[in-house]
Amino acid sequence: MSKYFYSIIRLIPNPVRSESVNVGIAIQTPEGPDVRMINSMAKINAITNNYKADSLTKLKNQIEDFLLNGIDLNQLAVFYQGAISLSNIGSFTLSTHDDYESKILEINKLFITPEKSTRVISVSQRRIITQLKSQFNKYGILGKDLSDISNHKVVTKYPLSEDEGLYAELLLKNGAYHLTETLDFRSDNLKQKLGDAAIKAVTMDKAKIIWDKKVNTFLVYAAEPKHEKIHSTQLSLIDNYADKMFNILSGSDMSEYFEHMLVAANHSMPH
């Protein structure tokens, strides 16, 4: 049995009016943090026009980083006591991780979807980058800051060309560089994903120019079979720049990916 702890993320844009809306769920899992936010701004726009989608994304990333760095939900509940607050901590136990998503849906229906709604308000998927960082942290090869690139650690947001706004999502150096970009294709938004894919391709190309091709470029993506078909154009685009692509939903793909990264970091794969 595995135990999970969670807290509901609440937005109170105007303390004087005391109107609030539940905008997400922060979960501490045995595998690391998982923060889900609502995908639609409709609930938020109903009470304020001053909170934008990018603010929600920044909040999600901030809470993930706090949890990843060892700050627990109880500490976060003390920290967030203004326009953003966290509910009392709840918990649940599961005998198998296969029931995890259905439990998240249950919590979503209870706390986030309005009682009279006939349609469940969707929440975001767990970010791929968060899953990778959690695993690297478990392996002891996640760097605290950019300087850890010299210690054979995986660092995040490594600047390739700040003028062009190009940063490596994950980067490891040990002789050669090992660059990882991520993309979540569990969406039908073709236009957005084509733009995202183009940025990843440009980032990989830039890295190969900077380091004279002494870099391994990887894409870790998420896609069910139907989404692989829908986004085949985007996958083909990146395939021209990535040395290898791994589907995070494939156990064999991720075993191969983590084994490569651990060897590059002078670590062995745990048994």
GROMACS .gro file of C-alpha atoms in nm:
model
  271
    1MET     CA    1   0.000   0.000   0.000
    2SER     CA    2   0.124   0.348  -0.087
    3LYS     CA    3   0.008   0.665   0.087
    4TYR     CA    4  -0.054   0.993  -0.094
    5PHE     CA    5  -0.110   1.340   0.051
    6TYR     CA    6  -0.293   1.620  -0.126
    7SER     CA    7  -0.410   1.977  -0.084
    8ILE     CA    8  -0.656   2.183  -0.288
    9ILE     CA    9  -0.511   2.503  -0.436
   10ARG     CA   10  -0.747   2.796  -0.390
   11LEU     CA   11  -0.742   3.140  -0.553
   12ILE     CA   12  -0.886   3.438  -0.361
   13PRO     CA   13  -0.825   3.734  -0.598
   14ASN     CA   14  -0.999   3.993  -0.378
   15PRO     CA   15  -0.980   3.931   0.001
   16VAL     CA   16  -1.239   4.205   0.062
   17ARG     CA   17  -1.505   4.021  -0.141
   18SER     CA   18  -1.388   3.680  -0.008
   19GLU     CA   19  -1.479   3.510  -0.336
   20SER     CA   20  -1.266   3.204  -0.398
   21VAL     CA   21  -1.226   2.935  -0.660
   22ASN     CA   22  -1.047   2.601  -0.640
   23VAL     CA   23  -0.794   2.598  -0.924
   24GLY     CA   24  -0.586   2.287  -0.872
   25ILE     CA   25  -0.457   1.995  -0.666
   26ALA     CA   26  -0.107   1.952  -0.520
   27ILE     CA   27  -0.019   1.590  -0.448
   28GLN     CA   28   0.280   1.437  -0.272
   29THR     CA   29   0.330   1.090  -0.416
   30PRO     CA   30   0.596   0.825  -0.343
   31GLU     CA   31   0.730   0.904  -0.691
   32GLY     CA   32   0.753   1.279  -0.629
   33PRO     CA   33   0.531   1.587  -0.661
   34ASP     CA   34   0.230   1.606  -0.889
   35VAL     CA   35   0.052   1.939  -0.936
   36ARG     CA   36  -0.261   1.960  -1.152
   37MET     CA   37  -0.428   2.286  -1.256
   38ILE     CA   38  -0.760   2.349  -1.426
   39ASN     CA   39  -0.728   2.370  -1.804
   40SER     CA   40  -1.003   2.629  -1.848
   41MET     CA   41  -0.998   2.986  -1.716
   42ALA     CA   42  -1.380   3.009  -1.710
   43LYS     CA   43  -1.412   2.956  -1.332
   44ILE     CA   44  -1.145   3.218  -1.264
   45ASN     CA   45  -1.284   3.470  -1.514
   46ALA     CA   46  -1.621   3.445  -1.339
   47ILE     CA   47  -1.477   3.625  -1.034
   48THR     CA   48  -1.180   3.822  -1.172
   49ASN     CA   49  -1.026   3.945  -1.496
   50ASN     CA   50  -0.689   4.013  -1.334
   51TYR     CA   51  -0.554   3.658  -1.314
   52LYS     CA   52  -0.416   3.521  -1.639
   53ALA     CA   53  -0.335   3.172  -1.764
   54ASP     CA   54   0.041   3.231  -1.749
   55SER     CA   55   0.007   3.318  -1.378
   56LEU     CA   56  -0.156   2.979  -1.324
   57THR     CA   57   0.132   2.809  -1.505
   58LYS     CA   58   0.389   2.996  -1.296
   59LEU     CA   59   0.206   2.898  -0.977
   60LYS     CA   60   0.202   2.533  -1.083
   61ASN     CA   61   0.576   2.540  -1.156
   62GLN     CA   62   0.651   2.717  -0.826
   63ILE     CA   63   0.461   2.464  -0.616
   64GLU     CA   64   0.625   2.175  -0.803
   65ASP     CA   65   0.971   2.320  -0.737
   66PHE     CA   66   0.896   2.371  -0.367
   67LEU     CA   67   0.781   2.011  -0.328
   68LEU     CA   68   1.071   1.877  -0.531
   69ASN     CA   69   1.313   2.061  -0.301
   70GLY     CA   70   1.178   1.894   0.013
   71ILE     CA   71   0.919   2.148   0.131
   72ASP     CA   72   0.606   1.952   0.224
   73LEU     CA   73   0.240   2.044   0.188
   74ASN     CA   74   0.206   2.148   0.553
   75GLN     CA   75   0.487   2.400   0.510
   76LEU     CA   76   0.337   2.525   0.184
   77ALA     CA   77   0.000   2.576   0.353
   78VAL     CA   78   0.174   2.815   0.593
   79PHE     CA   79   0.358   2.990   0.310
   80TYR     CA   80   0.052   3.046   0.088
   81GLN     CA   81  -0.185   3.260   0.293
   82GLY     CA   82  -0.275   3.546   0.058
   83ALA     CA   83  -0.445   3.546  -0.281
   84ILE     CA   84  -0.331   3.184  -0.306
   85SER     CA   85  -0.401   2.938  -0.027
   86LEU     CA   86  -0.380   2.563   0.027
   87SER     CA   87  -0.650   2.361   0.200
   88ASN     CA   88  -0.601   2.129   0.495
   89ILE     CA   89  -0.403   1.822   0.396
   90GLY     CA   90  -0.596   1.517   0.285
   91SER     CA   91  -0.463   1.168   0.217
   92PHE     CA   92  -0.550   0.840   0.051
   93THR     CA   93  -0.387   0.501   0.010
   94LEU     CA   94  -0.369   0.285  -0.300
   95SER     CA   95  -0.272  -0.078  -0.336
   96THR     CA   96  -0.161  -0.017  -0.694
   97HIS     CA   97  -0.056   0.295  -0.884
   98ASP     CA   98  -0.295   0.191  -1.163
   99ASP     CA   99  -0.580   0.340  -0.957
  100TYR     CA  100  -0.407   0.676  -0.920
  101GLU     CA  101  -0.568   0.866  -1.208
  102SER     CA  102  -0.918   0.753  -1.114
  103LYS     CA  103  -0.856   0.878  -0.758
  104ILE     CA  104  -0.743   1.217  -0.892
  105LEU     CA  105  -1.062   1.231  -1.099
  106GLU     CA  106  -1.264   1.157  -0.785
  107ILE     CA  107  -1.094   1.442  -0.595
  108ASN     CA  108  -1.146   1.667  -0.895
  109LYS     CA  109  -1.521   1.597  -0.900
  110LEU     CA  110  -1.545   1.654  -0.524
  111PHE     CA  111  -1.350   1.979  -0.494
  112ILE     CA  112  -1.306   2.144  -0.835
  113THR     CA  113  -1.602   2.065  -1.062
  114PRO     CA  114  -1.915   2.267  -0.960
  115GLU     CA  115  -2.191   2.052  -0.805
  116LYS     CA  116  -2.447   2.131  -1.077
  117SER     CA  117  -2.205   2.089  -1.367
  118THR     CA  118  -2.285   1.809  -1.611
  119ARG     CA  119  -1.927   1.808  -1.737
  120VAL     CA  120  -1.618   1.742  -1.526
  121ILE     CA  121  -1.373   2.033  -1.539
  122SER     CA  122  -1.048   1.891  -1.670
  123VAL     CA  123  -0.719   1.934  -1.492
  124SER     CA  124  -0.375   1.923  -1.650
  125GLN     CA  125  -0.161   1.614  -1.677
  126ARG     CA  126   0.140   1.575  -1.454
  127ARG     CA  127   0.423   1.757  -1.628
  128ILE     CA  128   0.684   1.537  -1.796
  129ILE     CA  129   0.966   1.763  -1.674
  130THR     CA  130   0.846   1.717  -1.314
  131GLN     CA  131   0.845   1.339  -1.352
  132LEU     CA  132   1.198   1.341  -1.492
  133LYS     CA  133   1.329   1.577  -1.224
  134SER     CA  134   1.170   1.364  -0.951
  135GLN     CA  135   1.341   1.053  -1.086
  136PHE     CA  136   1.679   1.225  -1.125
  137ASN     CA  137   1.643   1.354  -0.770
  138LYS     CA  138   1.582   0.997  -0.648
  139TYR     CA  139   1.893   0.882  -0.832
  140GLY     CA  140   2.094   1.164  -0.672
  141ILE     CA  141   2.195   1.326  -1.000
  142LEU     CA  142   1.970   1.634  -1.004
  143GLY     CA  143   2.171   1.954  -0.968
  144LYS     CA  144   2.068   2.237  -0.737
  145ASP     CA  145   2.181   2.512  -0.975
  146LEU     CA  146   2.356   2.563  -1.308
  147SER     CA  147   2.704   2.529  -1.155
  148ASP     CA  148   2.631   2.160  -1.091
  149ILE     CA  149   2.679   2.100  -1.464
  150SER     CA  150   3.048   2.068  -1.370
  151ASN     CA  151   2.965   1.796  -1.118
  152HIS     CA  152   2.806   1.564  -1.373
  153LYS     CA  153   2.459   1.655  -1.247
  154VAL     CA  154   2.143   1.720  -1.450
  155VAL     CA  155   2.061   2.091  -1.449
  156THR     CA  156   1.747   2.269  -1.566
  157LYS     CA  157   1.688   2.573  -1.785
  158TYR     CA  158   2.049   2.590  -1.906
  159PRO     CA  159   2.092   2.899  -2.127
  160LEU     CA  160   2.191   2.827  -2.487
  161SER     CA  161   2.111   3.169  -2.630
  162GLU     CA  162   1.944   3.411  -2.393
  163ASP     CA  163   1.904   3.671  -2.670
  164GLU     CA  164   1.692   3.420  -2.862
  165GLY     CA  165   1.521   3.290  -2.549
  166LEU     CA  166   1.662   2.939  -2.597
  167TYR     CA  167   1.723   2.724  -2.289
  168ALA     CA  168   1.786   2.352  -2.251
  169GLU     CA  169   1.514   2.200  -2.034
  170LEU     CA  170   1.754   1.940  -1.894
  171LEU     CA  171   2.128   1.918  -1.953
  172LEU     CA  172   2.403   1.685  -1.834
  173LYS     CA  173   2.771   1.708  -1.919
  174ASN     CA  174   3.029   1.433  -1.900
  175GLY     CA  175   3.269   1.471  -2.191
  176ALA     CA  176   2.978   1.521  -2.429
  177TYR     CA  177   2.657   1.708  -2.349
  178HIS     CA  178   2.327   1.527  -2.306
  179LEU     CA  179   2.028   1.753  -2.372
  180THR     CA  180   1.666   1.660  -2.303
  181GLU     CA  181   1.356   1.842  -2.423
  182THR     CA  182   1.000   1.737  -2.337
  183LEU     CA  183   0.665   1.754  -2.516
  184ASP     CA  184   0.321   1.640  -2.407
  185PHE     CA  185   0.114   1.535  -2.707
  186ARG     CA  186  -0.191   1.426  -2.504
  187SER     CA  187  -0.390   1.699  -2.675
  188ASP     CA  188  -0.573   1.754  -3.003
  189ASN     CA  189  -0.445   2.112  -3.041
  190LEU     CA  190  -0.242   2.069  -3.359
  191LYS     CA  191  -0.149   2.435  -3.402
  192GLN     CA  192  -0.010   2.474  -3.051
  193LYS     CA  193   0.185   2.148  -3.063
  194LEU     CA  194   0.334   2.234  -3.402
  195GLY     CA  195   0.466   2.557  -3.252
  196ASP     CA  196   0.599   2.373  -2.947
  197ALA     CA  197   0.769   2.115  -3.170
  198ALA     CA  198   0.933   2.388  -3.377
  199ILE     CA  199   1.082   2.548  -3.064
  200LYS     CA  200   1.221   2.211  -2.948
  201ALA     CA  201   1.375   2.153  -3.292
  202VAL     CA  202   1.536   2.500  -3.293
  203THR     CA  203   1.672   2.439  -2.940
  204MET     CA  204   1.831   2.109  -3.040
  205ASP     CA  205   1.976   2.258  -3.356
  206LYS     CA  206   2.124   2.548  -3.158
  207ALA     CA  207   2.287   2.308  -2.914
  208LYS     CA  208   2.453   2.117  -3.198
  209ILE     CA  209   2.584   2.441  -3.347
  210ILE     CA  210   2.722   2.564  -3.011
  211TRP     CA  211   2.892   2.238  -2.915
  212ASP     CA  212   3.000   2.139  -3.266
  213LYS     CA  213   2.770   1.835  -3.262
  214LYS     CA  214   2.932   1.700  -2.940
  215VAL     CA  215   2.588   1.670  -2.789
  216ASN     CA  216   2.326   1.398  -2.762
  217THR     CA  217   1.978   1.540  -2.809
  218PHE     CA  218   1.676   1.358  -2.667
  219LEU     CA  219   1.303   1.417  -2.674
  220VAL     CA  220   1.095   1.267  -2.395
  221TYR     CA  221   0.732   1.292  -2.499
  222ALA     CA  222   0.394   1.163  -2.388
  223ALA     CA  223   0.146   1.028  -2.639
  224GLU     CA  224  -0.114   0.755  -2.650
  225PRO     CA  225  -0.129   0.569  -2.986
  226LYS     CA  226  -0.410   0.791  -3.115
  227HIS     CA  227  -0.211   1.106  -3.034
  228GLU     CA  228   0.101   0.968  -3.200
  229LYS     CA  229  -0.105   0.944  -3.518
  230ILE     CA  230  -0.259   1.291  -3.474
  231HIS     CA  231   0.079   1.453  -3.409
  232SER     CA  232   0.285   1.249  -3.656
  233THR     CA  233   0.393   1.569  -3.838
  234GLN     CA  234   0.529   1.723  -3.518
  235LEU     CA  235   0.707   1.401  -3.421
  236SER     CA  236   0.862   1.375  -3.768
  237LEU     CA  237   0.983   1.736  -3.742
  238ILE     CA  238   1.164   1.677  -3.414
  239ASP     CA  239   1.297   1.340  -3.531
  240ASN     CA  240   1.517   1.534  -3.775
  241TYR     CA  241   1.695   1.699  -3.480
  242ALA     CA  242   1.667   1.449  -3.193
  243ASP     CA  243   1.916   1.164  -3.172
  244LYS     CA  244   1.659   0.958  -2.988
  245MET     CA  245   1.295   0.997  -2.883
  246PHE     CA  246   1.138   0.827  -2.582
  247ASN     CA  247   0.771   0.792  -2.495
  248ILE     CA  248   0.731   0.841  -2.120
  249LEU     CA  249   0.430   0.606  -2.131
  250SER     CA  250   0.661   0.322  -2.241
  251GLY     CA  251   0.845   0.140  -1.963
  252SER     CA  252   1.113   0.008  -2.200
  253ASP     CA  253   1.170   0.354  -2.350
  254MET     CA  254   1.220   0.511  -2.010
  255SER     CA  255   1.446   0.233  -1.884
  256GLU     CA  256   1.671   0.295  -2.184
  257TYR     CA  257   1.661   0.673  -2.131
  258PHE     CA  258   1.742   0.664  -1.759
  259GLU     CA  259   2.014   0.405  -1.811
  260HIS     CA  260   2.183   0.634  -2.063
  261MET     CA  261   2.160   0.935  -1.831
  262LEU     CA  262   2.286   0.743  -1.526
  263VAL     CA  263   2.585   0.606  -1.719
  264ALA     CA  264   2.660   0.957  -1.844
  265ALA     CA  265   2.649   1.078  -1.483
  266ASN     CA  266   2.884   0.797  -1.372
  267HIS     CA  267   2.605   0.619  -1.185
  268SER     CA  268   2.471   0.269  -1.226
  269MET     CA  269   2.109   0.174  -1.274
  270PRO     CA  270   1.958   0.072  -0.936
  271HIS     CA  271   1.816  -0.279  -0.914
   0.00000   0.00000   0.00000
